PDB file of C-alpha atoms in Angstrom:
ATOM      1  CA  MET A  10       0.579  15.316  17.862  1.00  0.00           C
ATOM      2  CA  GLY A  11       0.039  11.750  16.665  1.00  0.00           C
ATOM      3  CA  THR A  12       1.911   9.609  14.158  1.00  0.00           C
ATOM      4  CA  LEU A  13       0.224   7.485  11.512  1.00  0.00           C
ATOM      5  CA  TYR A  14       2.339   4.622  10.164  1.00  0.00           C
ATOM      6  CA  LEU A  15       1.093   3.556   6.730  1.00  0.00           C
ATOM      7  CA  VAL A  16       2.442   0.161   5.636  1.00  0.00           C
ATOM      8  CA  ARG A  17       2.117  -1.384   2.215  1.00  0.00           C
ATOM      9  CA  HIS A  18       1.441  -5.129   2.343  1.00  0.00           C
ATOM     10  CA  GLY A  19       4.273  -7.619   1.971  1.00  0.00           C
ATOM     11  CA  GLN A  20       5.128  -9.207  -1.357  1.00  0.00           C
ATOM     12  CA  ALA A  21       2.054 -10.875  -2.812  1.00  0.00           C
ATOM     13  CA  SER A  22       1.705 -13.312  -5.744  1.00  0.00           C
ATOM     14  CA  PHE A  23       2.103 -11.198  -8.884  1.00  0.00           C
ATOM     15  CA  GLY A  24       1.462 -13.199 -12.047  1.00  0.00           C
ATOM     16  CA  GLU A  25      -0.321 -16.032 -10.236  1.00  0.00           C
ATOM     17  CA  ASP A  26      -4.021 -16.881 -10.470  1.00  0.00           C
ATOM     18  CA  ASP A  27      -4.632 -15.275  -7.062  1.00  0.00           C
ATOM     19  CA  TYR A  28      -2.493 -12.210  -6.422  1.00  0.00           C
ATOM     20  CA  ASP A  29      -4.099 -11.694  -3.003  1.00  0.00           C
ATOM     21  CA  VAL A  30      -1.818 -14.187  -1.220  1.00  0.00           C
ATOM     22  CA  LEU A  31       1.404 -13.270   0.571  1.00  0.00           C
ATOM     23  CA  SER A  32       4.452 -15.009  -0.819  1.00  0.00           C
ATOM     24  CA  PRO A  33       6.899 -16.612   1.638  1.00  0.00           C
ATOM     25  CA  MET A  34       9.011 -13.463   1.215  1.00  0.00           C
ATOM     26  CA  GLY A  35       5.984 -11.286   1.971  1.00  0.00           C
ATOM     27  CA  ARG A  36       5.488 -13.105   5.241  1.00  0.00           C
ATOM     28  CA  GLN A  37       9.167 -12.668   6.157  1.00  0.00           C
ATOM     29  CA  GLN A  38       8.942  -8.949   5.381  1.00  0.00           C
ATOM     30  CA  SER A  39       5.911  -8.590   7.657  1.00  0.00           C
ATOM     31  CA  LEU A  40       7.562 -10.417  10.542  1.00  0.00           C
ATOM     32  CA  ARG A  41      10.722  -8.352  10.149  1.00  0.00           C
ATOM     33  CA  LEU A  42       8.765  -5.092  10.271  1.00  0.00           C
ATOM     34  CA  GLY A  43       7.069  -6.224  13.479  1.00  0.00           C
ATOM     35  CA  GLU A  44      10.473  -7.061  14.974  1.00  0.00           C
ATOM     36  CA  TYR A  45      11.667  -3.575  14.017  1.00  0.00           C
ATOM     37  CA  PHE A  46       8.701  -1.923  15.741  1.00  0.00           C
ATOM     38  CA  LYS A  47       9.394  -3.991  18.854  1.00  0.00           C
ATOM     39  CA  TYR A  48      13.096  -3.089  18.797  1.00  0.00           C
ATOM     40  CA  LYS A  49      12.233   0.622  18.503  1.00  0.00           C
ATOM     41  CA  GLY A  50       9.664   0.431  21.298  1.00  0.00           C
ATOM     42  CA  ILE A  51       6.869   1.569  18.988  1.00  0.00           C
ATOM     43  CA  THR A  52       3.367   0.617  20.097  1.00  0.00           C
ATOM     44  CA  PHE A  53       0.000   1.496  18.619  1.00  0.00           C
ATOM     45  CA  ASP A  54      -3.218   2.895  20.043  1.00  0.00           C
ATOM     46  CA  ALA A  55      -5.204   1.561  17.087  1.00  0.00           C
ATOM     47  CA  ALA A  56      -4.769  -0.316  13.823  1.00  0.00           C
ATOM     48  CA  PHE A  57      -6.608  -0.370  10.492  1.00  0.00           C
ATOM     49  CA  THR A  58      -6.479  -2.590   7.415  1.00  0.00           C
ATOM     50  CA  GLY A  59      -8.538  -3.088   4.299  1.00  0.00           C
ATOM     51  CA  THR A  60     -10.388  -6.343   3.773  1.00  0.00           C
ATOM     52  CA  LEU A  61      -7.896  -7.884   1.323  1.00  0.00           C
ATOM     53  CA  GLN A  62      -6.173 -11.036   2.534  1.00  0.00           C
ATOM     54  CA  ARG A  63      -2.658  -9.764   1.806  1.00  0.00           C
ATOM     55  CA  GLN A  64      -3.310  -6.720   3.981  1.00  0.00           C
ATOM     56  CA  ILE A  65      -4.810  -8.764   6.811  1.00  0.00           C
ATOM     57  CA  ASP A  66      -1.955 -11.296   6.708  1.00  0.00           C
ATOM     58  CA  THR A  67       0.665  -8.541   6.658  1.00  0.00           C
ATOM     59  CA  PHE A  68      -0.897  -7.083   9.797  1.00  0.00           C
ATOM     60  CA  ALA A  69      -0.871 -10.536  11.397  1.00  0.00           C
ATOM     61  CA  GLY A  70       2.826 -10.930  10.568  1.00  0.00           C
ATOM     62  CA  ILE A  71       3.612  -7.537  12.087  1.00  0.00           C
ATOM     63  CA  CYS A  72       1.791  -8.504  15.274  1.00  0.00           C
ATOM     64  CA  GLU A  73       3.673 -11.803  15.416  1.00  0.00           C
ATOM     65  CA  GLY A  74       6.979 -10.006  14.980  1.00  0.00           C
ATOM     66  CA  MET A  75       6.052  -7.588  17.774  1.00  0.00           C
ATOM     67  CA  GLY A  76       5.094 -10.506  20.009  1.00  0.00           C
ATOM     68  CA  LEU A  77       1.623  -9.199  20.782  1.00  0.00           C
ATOM     69  CA  SER A  78      -2.023  -9.688  19.953  1.00  0.00           C
ATOM     70  CA  MET A  79      -3.762  -6.659  18.476  1.00  0.00           C
ATOM     71  CA  GLN A  80      -7.044  -6.199  16.631  1.00  0.00           C
ATOM     72  CA  ALA A  81      -7.364  -4.104  13.496  1.00  0.00           C
ATOM     73  CA  GLU A  82     -10.494  -2.378  12.268  1.00  0.00           C
ATOM     74  CA  GLN A  83     -11.151  -3.451   8.671  1.00  0.00           C
ATOM     75  CA  ARG A  84     -12.137  -0.661   6.278  1.00  0.00           C
ATOM     76  CA  PRO A  85     -13.025  -1.538   2.653  1.00  0.00           C
ATOM     77  CA  GLY A  86     -11.975   1.988   1.690  1.00  0.00           C
ATOM     78  CA  LEU A  87      -8.360   0.885   2.221  1.00  0.00           C
ATOM     79  CA  ASN A  88      -8.597  -1.828  -0.437  1.00  0.00           C
ATOM     80  CA  GLU A  89      -6.521  -1.596  -3.595  1.00  0.00           C
ATOM     81  CA  TYR A  90      -7.979  -0.782  -7.006  1.00  0.00           C
ATOM     82  CA  ASP A  91      -8.333  -3.747  -9.383  1.00  0.00           C
ATOM     83  CA  SER A  92      -5.346  -3.494 -11.723  1.00  0.00           C
ATOM     84  CA  HIS A  93      -6.808  -6.066 -14.129  1.00  0.00           C
ATOM     85  CA  ALA A  94     -10.001  -4.012 -14.424  1.00  0.00           C
ATOM     86  CA  VAL A  95      -7.986  -0.805 -14.916  1.00  0.00           C
ATOM     87  CA  ILE A  96      -5.979  -2.343 -17.745  1.00  0.00           C
ATOM     88  CA  GLY A  97      -9.067  -4.030 -19.190  1.00  0.00           C
ATOM     89  CA  ALA A  98     -10.808  -0.666 -19.454  1.00  0.00           C
ATOM     90  CA  ILE A  99      -8.275   0.494 -22.044  1.00  0.00           C
ATOM     91  CA  HIS A 100      -7.055  -2.852 -23.418  1.00  0.00           C
ATOM     92  CA  PRO A 101     -10.011  -5.231 -23.779  1.00  0.00           C
ATOM     93  CA  HIS A 102      -7.970  -8.111 -25.184  1.00  0.00           C
ATOM     94  CA  GLU A 103      -6.693 -10.692 -22.702  1.00  0.00           C
ATOM     95  CA  LEU A 104      -3.038 -10.272 -21.775  1.00  0.00           C
ATOM     96  CA  LYS A 105      -0.782 -13.249 -21.229  1.00  0.00           C
ATOM     97  CA  LYS A 106       1.175 -13.544 -18.008  1.00  0.00           C
ATOM     98  CA  PRO A 107       4.329 -11.388 -18.306  1.00  0.00           C
ATOM     99  CA  THR A 108       7.512 -13.435 -18.226  1.00  0.00           C
ATOM    100  CA  THR A 109      10.174 -11.125 -19.698  1.00  0.00           C
ATOM    101  CA  PRO A 110      11.386  -7.658 -18.679  1.00  0.00           C
ATOM    102  CA  GLU A 111       9.811  -6.152 -21.787  1.00  0.00           C
ATOM    103  CA  GLU A 112       6.462  -7.795 -21.041  1.00  0.00           C
ATOM    104  CA  TYR A 113       6.588  -6.486 -17.479  1.00  0.00           C
ATOM    105  CA  ARG A 114       7.336  -2.989 -18.771  1.00  0.00           C
ATOM    106  CA  GLY A 115       4.411  -3.276 -21.183  1.00  0.00           C
ATOM    107  CA  HIS A 116       2.122  -4.340 -18.338  1.00  0.00           C
ATOM    108  CA  PHE A 117       3.013  -1.311 -16.241  1.00  0.00           C
ATOM    109  CA  ARG A 118       2.775   1.072 -19.212  1.00  0.00           C
ATOM    110  CA  LEU A 119      -0.811  -0.082 -19.682  1.00  0.00           C
ATOM    111  CA  LEU A 120      -1.489   0.230 -15.958  1.00  0.00           C
ATOM    112  CA  ARG A 121      -0.108   3.778 -15.884  1.00  0.00           C
ATOM    113  CA  ASP A 122      -2.269   4.785 -18.843  1.00  0.00           C
ATOM    114  CA  GLY A 123      -5.361   3.094 -17.400  1.00  0.00           C
ATOM    115  CA  LEU A 124      -4.899   4.782 -14.028  1.00  0.00           C
ATOM    116  CA  ALA A 125      -4.555   8.192 -15.678  1.00  0.00           C
ATOM    117  CA  GLN A 126      -7.782   7.689 -17.637  1.00  0.00           C
ATOM    118  CA  TRP A 127      -9.653   6.372 -14.572  1.00  0.00           C
ATOM    119  CA  MET A 128      -8.495   9.310 -12.467  1.00  0.00           C
ATOM    120  CA  ALA A 129      -9.592  11.724 -15.200  1.00  0.00           C
ATOM    121  CA  GLY A 130     -13.024  10.105 -15.416  1.00  0.00           C
ATOM    122  CA  VAL A 131     -12.469   8.945 -19.002  1.00  0.00           C
ATOM    123  CA  VAL A 132     -12.992   5.225 -18.302  1.00  0.00           C
ATOM    124  CA  SER A 133     -14.965   3.262 -15.712  1.00  0.00           C
ATOM    125  CA  PRO A 134     -13.170  -0.020 -14.926  1.00  0.00           C
ATOM    126  CA  ARG A 135     -15.570  -2.891 -14.393  1.00  0.00           C
ATOM    127  CA  GLY A 136     -16.584  -3.477 -10.783  1.00  0.00           C
ATOM    128  CA  MET A 137     -14.677  -0.441  -9.472  1.00  0.00           C
ATOM    129  CA  PRO A 138     -15.880   2.840  -7.979  1.00  0.00           C
ATOM    130  CA  GLY A 139     -15.141   6.114  -9.676  1.00  0.00           C
ATOM    131  CA  TYR A 140     -11.869   7.723  -8.663  1.00  0.00           C
ATOM    132  CA  THR A 141     -13.564  10.364  -6.498  1.00  0.00           C
ATOM    133  CA  GLU A 142     -15.290   7.629  -4.494  1.00  0.00           C
ATOM    134  CA  PHE A 143     -12.008   5.714  -4.217  1.00  0.00           C
ATOM    135  CA  VAL A 144     -10.305   8.806  -2.770  1.00  0.00           C
ATOM    136  CA  CYS A 145     -13.177   9.342  -0.316  1.00  0.00           C
ATOM    137  CA  GLY A 146     -12.765   5.809   1.023  1.00  0.00           C
ATOM    138  CA  ILE A 147      -9.207   6.692   1.998  1.00  0.00           C
ATOM    139  CA  THR A 148      -9.743  10.226   3.242  1.00  0.00           C
ATOM    140  CA  ASP A 149     -12.671   9.093   5.407  1.00  0.00           C
ATOM    141  CA  VAL A 150     -10.245   6.849   7.313  1.00  0.00           C
ATOM    142  CA  LEU A 151      -7.657   9.632   7.564  1.00  0.00           C
ATOM    143  CA  ASP A 152     -10.283  12.036   8.910  1.00  0.00           C
ATOM    144  CA  HIS A 153     -11.454   9.453  11.445  1.00  0.00           C
ATOM    145  CA  ILE A 154      -7.910   8.893  12.692  1.00  0.00           C
ATOM    146  CA  ARG A 155      -7.004  12.537  13.178  1.00  0.00           C
ATOM    147  CA  GLY A 156     -10.356  13.215  14.841  1.00  0.00           C
ATOM    148  CA  THR A 157     -10.133  10.261  17.235  1.00  0.00           C
ATOM    149  CA  TYR A 158      -6.514   9.516  18.207  1.00  0.00           C
ATOM    150  CA  THR A 159      -3.511  11.412  19.512  1.00  0.00           C
ATOM    151  CA  GLY A 160      -0.831   8.694  19.646  1.00  0.00           C
ATOM    152  CA  ASN A 161       0.569   6.104  17.226  1.00  0.00           C
ATOM    153  CA  VAL A 162      -1.781   4.490  14.708  1.00  0.00           C
ATOM    154  CA  LEU A 163      -0.941   1.661  12.290  1.00  0.00           C
ATOM    155  CA  LEU A 164      -2.593   1.419   8.874  1.00  0.00           C
ATOM    156  CA  VAL A 165      -1.846  -1.563   6.599  1.00  0.00           C
ATOM    157  CA  SER A 166      -3.044  -1.103   3.043  1.00  0.00           C
ATOM    158  CA  SER A 167      -1.744  -1.147  -0.536  1.00  0.00           C
ATOM    159  CA  GLY A 168       0.219   1.042  -2.932  1.00  0.00           C
ATOM    160  CA  GLY A 169      -2.787   2.751  -4.484  1.00  0.00           C
ATOM    161  CA  PRO A 170      -4.453   3.918  -1.260  1.00  0.00           C
ATOM    162  CA  ILE A 171      -1.137   4.921   0.353  1.00  0.00           C
ATOM    163  CA  SER A 172       0.049   6.938  -2.653  1.00  0.00           C
ATOM    164  CA  THR A 173      -3.419   8.490  -2.886  1.00  0.00           C
ATOM    165  CA  ALA A 174      -3.216   9.476   0.802  1.00  0.00           C
ATOM    166  CA  VAL A 175       0.179  11.094   0.173  1.00  0.00           C
ATOM    167  CA  GLY A 176      -1.134  12.847  -2.921  1.00  0.00           C
ATOM    168  CA  HIS A 177      -4.120  14.124  -0.945  1.00  0.00           C
ATOM    169  CA  VAL A 178      -1.931  15.502   1.851  1.00  0.00           C
ATOM    170  CA  LEU A 179       0.554  17.133  -0.538  1.00  0.00           C
ATOM    171  CA  GLY A 180      -1.953  18.203  -3.194  1.00  0.00           C
ATOM    172  CA  THR A 181      -0.059  16.455  -5.978  1.00  0.00           C
ATOM    173  CA  SER A 182      -1.203  16.055  -9.565  1.00  0.00           C
ATOM    174  CA  PRO A 183      -2.704  12.739 -10.722  1.00  0.00           C
ATOM    175  CA  GLU A 184       0.467  12.060 -12.715  1.00  0.00           C
ATOM    176  CA  THR A 185       2.617  12.432  -9.603  1.00  0.00           C
ATOM    177  CA  THR A 186       0.281  10.232  -7.568  1.00  0.00           C
ATOM    178  CA  ILE A 187       0.613   7.490 -10.200  1.00  0.00           C
ATOM    179  CA  GLU A 188       4.422   7.715 -10.085  1.00  0.00           C
ATOM    180  CA  LEU A 189       4.352   7.500  -6.286  1.00  0.00           C
ATOM    181  CA  ASN A 190       2.114   4.432  -6.585  1.00  0.00           C
ATOM    182  CA  LEU A 191       4.345   2.588  -9.044  1.00  0.00           C
ATOM    183  CA  ARG A 192       7.508   3.145  -6.968  1.00  0.00           C
ATOM    184  CA  ILE A 193       6.234   1.969  -3.579  1.00  0.00           C
ATOM    185  CA  ARG A 194       7.979  -1.070  -2.113  1.00  0.00           C
ATOM    186  CA  ASN A 195       6.547  -4.041  -0.235  1.00  0.00           C
ATOM    187  CA  CYS A 196       6.200  -3.579   3.519  1.00  0.00           C
ATOM    188  CA  SER A 197       7.521  -0.032   3.215  1.00  0.00           C
ATOM    189  CA  LEU A 198       6.781   2.603   5.846  1.00  0.00           C
ATOM    190  CA  THR A 199       5.196   5.977   5.192  1.00  0.00           C
ATOM    191  CA  GLU A 200       4.715   8.298   8.170  1.00  0.00           C
ATOM    192  CA  PHE A 201       2.237  11.124   8.698  1.00  0.00           C
ATOM    193  CA  ALA A 202       2.280  13.406  11.703  1.00  0.00           C
ATOM    194  CA  PHE A 203      -1.257  14.486  12.510  1.00  0.00           C
ATOM    195  CA  THR A 204      -3.226  16.938  14.583  1.00  0.00           C
ATOM    196  CA  PRO A 205      -7.019  17.198  14.827  1.00  0.00           C
ATOM    197  CA  LYS A 206      -6.862  19.591  11.867  1.00  0.00           C
ATOM    198  CA  ARG A 207      -4.495  17.970   9.365  1.00  0.00           C
ATOM    199  CA  HIS A 208      -1.981  15.325   8.360  1.00  0.00           C
ATOM    200  CA  MET A 209       1.617  16.156   7.450  1.00  0.00           C
ATOM    201  CA  LEU A 210       4.003  13.908   5.506  1.00  0.00           C
ATOM    202  CA  VAL A 211       7.146  12.940   7.439  1.00  0.00           C
ATOM    203  CA  THR A 212       8.590  10.037   5.408  1.00  0.00           C
ATOM    204  CA  TYR A 213       7.575   8.058   2.312  1.00  0.00           C
ATOM    205  CA  ASN A 214       8.339   4.502   1.170  1.00  0.00           C
ATOM    206  CA  THR A 215      11.159   3.806   3.632  1.00  0.00           C
ATOM    207  CA  LEU A 216      12.577   0.421   4.673  1.00  0.00           C
ATOM    208  CA  PRO A 217      14.480   0.994   7.935  1.00  0.00           C
ATOM    209  CA  HIS A 218      13.808  -2.614   8.961  1.00  0.00           C
ATOM    210  CA  LEU A 219      15.666  -3.900   5.871  1.00  0.00           C
ATOM    211  CA  ASP A 220      18.779  -1.722   6.149  1.00  0.00           C
ATOM    212  CA  ALA A 221      21.141  -4.580   7.023  1.00  0.00           C
ATOM    213  CA  PRO A 222      23.136  -6.150   4.150  1.00  0.00           C
ATOM    214  CA  GLU A 223      21.591  -9.560   4.813  1.00  0.00           C
ATOM    215  CA  HIS A 224      18.168  -8.120   3.963  1.00  0.00           C
ATOM    216  CA  ALA A 225      19.142  -6.544   0.631  1.00  0.00           C
ATOM    217  CA  SER A 226      17.412  -9.334  -1.300  1.00  0.00           C
ATOM    218  CA  TRP A 227      14.201  -8.781   0.679  1.00  0.00           C
ATOM    219  CA  ILE A 228      13.450  -5.491  -1.112  1.00  0.00           C
ATOM    220  CA  THR A 229      10.608  -6.108  -3.578  1.00  0.00           C
ATOM    221  CA  TYR A 230       7.951  -4.133  -5.425  1.00  0.00           C
ATOM    222  CA  ALA A 231       5.067  -6.529  -6.152  1.00  0.00           C
TER     223      ALA A 231
END
């Protein structure tokens, strides 16, 4: 039986012109996770990322923390949905950058509603695939992994694909998948056990590498 370690990218640049850039904290989180894997003696037979820079750089930080050089296969199906396009599909007016807690809550209320309508096929966010195609991009990678490997595999992606993978394995409702998505933390670990026939959820959204009190401020969501 193999183990698939699904890692959400480190903290990116929420609210900035280019979200797809790791913040200094995101880089620290990635390095720390790699150090944790090294400490636990965890090695990987293969690795996968999407093509987004924050995913690629998180993988690079993990490798640096582990003190090794490893190549990852890049799969576009592991890329995140476009949150701006999702919100724009239901709220066509331009939103200003959120700066207050209430504005942040309003942003995520719109995102939750937009995701629900996209998943139900009610709206088609600009430049994005339909939800069924989005799911297939993720499950194709899962199927490849369980059909090819028997040891440890690392997958670095984003909150949407990881929560969708969990929802697929557990058969959750769209509403539950959205809630899983909006609660996932940066550089968190989700573990699947897998056989050639199926994946099984072991843990979700854990941060064993940030358990120490000195890392309490490293726990982030964006």
